[in-house]
Structures are given as C-alpha cells and as structure tokens.
Short mmCIF file of C-alpha atoms in Angstrom, two decimals:
data_model
loop_
_atom_site.label_atom_id
_atom_site.label_comp_id
_atom_site.label_asym_id
_atom_site.label_seq_id
_atom_site.Cartn_x
_atom_site.Cartn_y
_atom_site.Cartn_z
CA ILE A 288 111.33 91.68 110.71
CA PHE A 289 112.94 92.00 107.29
CA GLY A 290 112.26 94.26 104.34
CA ILE A 291 112.96 92.48 101.06
CA CYS A 292 112.70 93.95 97.57
CA SER A 293 111.06 92.14 94.68
CA GLY A 294 113.47 89.90 92.85
CA GLU A 295 115.72 89.42 95.87
CA GLN A 296 116.22 86.02 97.39
CA TRP A 297 115.18 86.00 101.02
CA PRO A 298 118.16 86.08 103.42
CA PHE A 299 117.49 82.61 104.85
CA PRO A 300 118.90 79.20 103.96
CA ASP A 301 116.65 76.57 102.36
CA ALA A 302 114.31 74.72 104.75
CA ASN A 303 115.26 77.01 107.64
CA LEU A 304 112.00 78.46 109.02
CA ASP A 305 109.06 76.88 110.81
CA VAL A 306 106.72 79.81 110.09
CA VAL A 307 106.52 82.74 107.65
CA VAL A 308 104.06 85.52 108.54
CA SER A 309 103.04 88.61 106.59
CA ASN A 310 100.44 91.25 107.38
CA GLN A 311 99.12 93.43 104.55
CA VAL A 312 102.00 92.56 102.22
CA LEU A 313 100.61 90.44 99.37
CA GLU A 314 98.70 93.32 97.77
CA HIS A 315 102.07 95.07 97.32
CA VAL A 316 103.97 92.09 95.87
CA SER A 317 104.65 92.44 92.15
CA ASP A 318 105.33 88.74 91.52
CA HIS A 319 103.15 86.46 93.66
CA HIS A 320 104.70 83.28 92.26
CA GLU A 321 108.19 84.48 93.22
CA PHE A 322 106.97 85.45 96.71
CA LEU A 323 105.30 82.10 97.32
CA SER A 324 108.26 80.20 95.85
CA GLU A 325 110.50 81.91 98.40
CA ASN A 326 107.99 80.90 101.11
CA ALA A 327 108.31 77.28 99.97
CA ARG A 328 112.10 77.46 99.74
CA VAL A 329 112.69 78.75 103.27
CA LEU A 330 110.04 76.65 105.04
CA LYS A 331 111.10 73.47 106.80
CA PRO A 332 109.11 70.34 105.88
CA GLY A 333 105.85 70.67 107.79
CA GLY A 334 106.38 74.42 108.20
CA PHE A 335 103.66 76.90 107.32
CA ALA A 336 103.07 80.44 106.17
CA ILE A 337 100.29 82.74 107.36
CA HIS A 338 99.36 85.82 105.33
CA LEU A 339 96.73 88.49 106.03
CA PHE A 340 95.83 90.50 102.93
CA PRO A 341 92.98 92.04 100.92
CA LEU A 342 91.80 90.29 97.78
CA ARG A 343 90.83 91.99 94.51
CA HIS A 344 87.07 91.37 94.90
CA TYR A 345 86.77 93.22 98.21
CA VAL A 346 84.57 96.27 97.84
CA VAL A 347 86.57 98.83 99.84
CA GLU A 348 90.19 99.54 98.93
CA GLY A 349 91.81 99.44 102.36
CA HIS A 350 94.49 102.09 101.90
CA THR A 351 92.14 104.85 100.75
CA HIS A 352 88.94 103.52 102.36
CA THR A 353 87.28 104.10 99.00
CA PRO A 354 84.97 101.54 97.37
CA PHE A 355 85.56 99.97 93.96
CA VAL A 356 88.56 102.06 92.83
CA HIS A 357 91.00 99.13 92.80
CA TRP A 358 88.68 97.25 90.44
CA PHE A 359 89.45 99.64 87.57
CA ARG A 360 92.37 98.46 85.41
CA SER A 361 92.49 101.75 83.51
CA TRP A 362 94.34 104.58 85.26
CA ASP A 363 91.97 107.14 83.66
CA TYR A 364 88.80 105.38 84.83
CA ARG A 365 90.29 104.87 88.28
CA ALA A 366 91.26 108.55 88.58
CA ALA A 367 87.77 109.58 87.42
CA ALA A 368 86.24 107.30 90.08
CA PHE A 369 88.52 108.73 92.78
CA ARG A 370 87.65 112.27 91.67
CA TRP A 371 83.90 111.59 91.65
CA LEU A 372 83.95 109.78 95.01
CA ALA A 373 86.11 112.52 96.56
CA ARG A 374 83.60 115.15 95.46
CA ALA A 375 80.85 112.98 96.95
CA GLY A 376 82.76 112.88 100.26
CA VAL A 377 83.42 109.13 100.15
CA GLY A 378 86.53 107.49 101.62
CA GLU A 379 89.51 109.20 103.20
CA PHE A 380 89.22 112.37 101.11
CA PRO A 381 87.18 114.61 103.47
CA ALA A 382 89.58 114.12 106.40
CA LEU A 383 92.62 114.43 104.15
CA GLN A 384 91.30 117.61 102.57
CA ALA A 385 90.59 119.12 105.99
CA ALA A 386 94.12 118.25 107.17
CA THR A 387 96.10 119.16 104.04
CA GLY A 388 93.89 121.22 101.74
CA ILE A 389 94.32 118.74 98.88
CA ASP A 390 91.83 119.24 96.04
CA PRO A 391 89.87 116.41 94.37
CA ASP A 392 91.98 116.48 91.18
CA GLU A 393 95.32 116.14 92.98
CA TYR A 394 93.81 113.51 95.27
CA ALA A 395 92.53 111.50 92.28
CA THR A 396 95.93 111.67 90.58
CA THR A 397 98.02 110.68 93.60
CA ARG A 398 95.70 107.89 94.69
CA SER A 399 95.32 106.46 91.20
CA ASP A 400 99.13 106.48 90.93
CA PHE A 401 99.35 104.64 94.25
CA ILE A 402 96.96 101.91 93.11
CA GLU A 403 98.73 101.68 89.72
CA PHE A 404 102.32 101.50 90.95
CA ASP A 405 102.21 100.32 94.57
CA THR A 406 99.51 97.65 94.66
CA ASN A 407 98.88 94.36 92.88
CA TYR A 408 95.56 92.97 94.03
CA VAL A 409 94.93 89.35 93.15
CA ASP A 410 91.94 87.03 93.41
CA TRP A 411 91.98 83.86 95.50
CA PRO A 412 91.99 81.34 92.61
CA THR A 413 95.01 83.04 91.02
CA LEU A 414 96.89 83.16 94.31
CA HIS A 415 96.02 79.53 94.98
CA ARG A 416 97.45 78.53 91.57
CA HIS A 417 100.69 80.38 92.37
CA ALA A 418 100.91 78.61 95.75
CA LYS A 419 100.33 75.22 94.17
CA ARG A 420 102.99 75.91 91.49
CA ALA A 421 105.41 76.84 94.30
CA GLY A 422 104.76 73.49 95.99
CA LEU A 423 102.64 74.85 98.84
CA ARG A 424 99.35 73.38 100.00
CA ALA A 425 96.66 75.91 100.82
CA SER A 426 95.05 75.30 104.16
CA GLY A 427 92.42 77.76 103.10
CA VAL A 428 90.89 81.04 103.92
CA THR A 429 90.49 80.95 107.68
CA GLY A 430 88.92 84.35 107.96
CA ASN A 431 87.24 86.85 105.70
CA VAL A 432 86.90 89.91 107.89
CA GLY A 433 85.44 92.68 105.75
CA TRP A 434 88.48 93.65 103.72
CA ALA A 435 91.18 91.12 104.51
CA ALA A 436 91.61 87.41 103.97
CA SER A 437 93.79 85.23 106.09
CA THR A 438 95.25 82.07 104.65
CA CYS A 439 97.72 79.44 105.66
CA TRP A 440 99.99 77.49 103.31
CA SER A 441 102.02 74.54 104.41
CA ALA A 442 104.73 72.33 103.04
CA GLY A 443 102.74 69.30 104.19
CA SER A 444 100.94 66.80 102.00
CA ARG A 445 97.37 67.67 103.03
CA ARG A 446 95.47 70.87 103.32
CA LEU A 447 92.39 71.78 105.25
CA LEU A 448 90.16 74.46 103.82
CA VAL A 449 88.34 76.39 106.50
CA GLY A 450 86.25 79.50 106.14
CA GLU A 451 83.95 81.25 103.77
CA GLU A 452 85.69 80.79 100.44
CA ALA A 453 86.95 77.68 98.73
CA ALA A 454 90.09 77.47 96.63
CA ASP A 455 87.94 77.69 93.50
CA GLY A 456 86.30 80.89 94.76
CA ARG A 457 83.00 79.32 95.82
CA ALA A 458 81.55 80.81 98.98
CA GLY A 459 80.46 78.72 101.94
CA ALA A 460 82.73 75.72 101.38
CA GLY A 461 83.03 75.12 105.10
CA GLN A 462 85.59 72.61 106.30
CA GLY A 463 87.10 69.68 104.54
CA ASP A 464 90.03 68.31 102.66
CA HIS A 465 90.03 69.99 99.26
CA ARG A 466 92.86 68.59 97.16
#
C-alpha cells in the first residue's frame, strides 16, 4: 500500500504492474486525468485497474452520510444545506453532536470545507473521457451499490461494459462491447 500525493509520479517503472486497485480514492483525486495516466503508465499490457468510488450523482455523500450536499458547487449554499439538514437531524450530525457537542454552524462550516477542499466528485462520462485520453479501455461499471461504483479499466484493446450504467451515462445498458 502506497500513499502518493497529487502531481507525484507513482514509484513504479513503466509497464510494471498487473493490477492497480483503489478503494474510495477517486473522489479525493484532484486531477483524474493525471491519476488515470499513471494507471496506464504502470500497467503491463493486458493489465487492469479496479477502482471503487462514489460518483457525483449519488444522492448521499458517503463521508457525512448527508444527502445532496456534494451537489452544491457554491460553498455558501453547501454550508446552508449542511446547517439545515443538521438542524433536521439528517446525516451524521446527531451522533457527532452527542459525542462532541458540535453545534450546527460549526458542523456546517467544517463539513462544507471538507467537501470543498478534500473531495472532487466526478460523473461517469467525465471519468470515462479521462480514462480514454489516458489510453485505458473501460470495462464498465460492474456494480452500483447504493453510493459506490466499481469499474475496471484495462490496457487491452476491447472493453466489456457490465452493470447498470453505460459509458455515456445511460442506465440499464447491460452487457456488451461498447467501443
């Protein structure tokens, strides 16, 4: 397991790895093209990458267990949503308040800051374009389990799209070769 900062080249030679795996990482990556380009660089021909991550359109923000807040681009609107939902008892706030005594205003500020500075949610079509630009073939969304998507990219020449969402964002694509 390696921790790598944005902008750093991964500490592996070109075409060195059979598999790259990440779990809940892509929503924290600032430059998805750079990340996927490094995937492509370190994968051996025929190698693949598997990533489990939440997409932008998912209703519940997985870190705060609060619906919709990550959809707001404006920090002010996001903080207002966090504040309102905290006062309504939605998400992680009630348990956090009981444990720490945090008030809704401080909660809204710290959580809005977290979404602003520590996450970078992306939609599937955008991520697919980055993968394609990096020379990876998307094998598709293989699972869409509530708040996380799982996808597989390979360095191979074909891709198999399996699951509930196609590369163009259409639901129910099923299985097939989608070039």
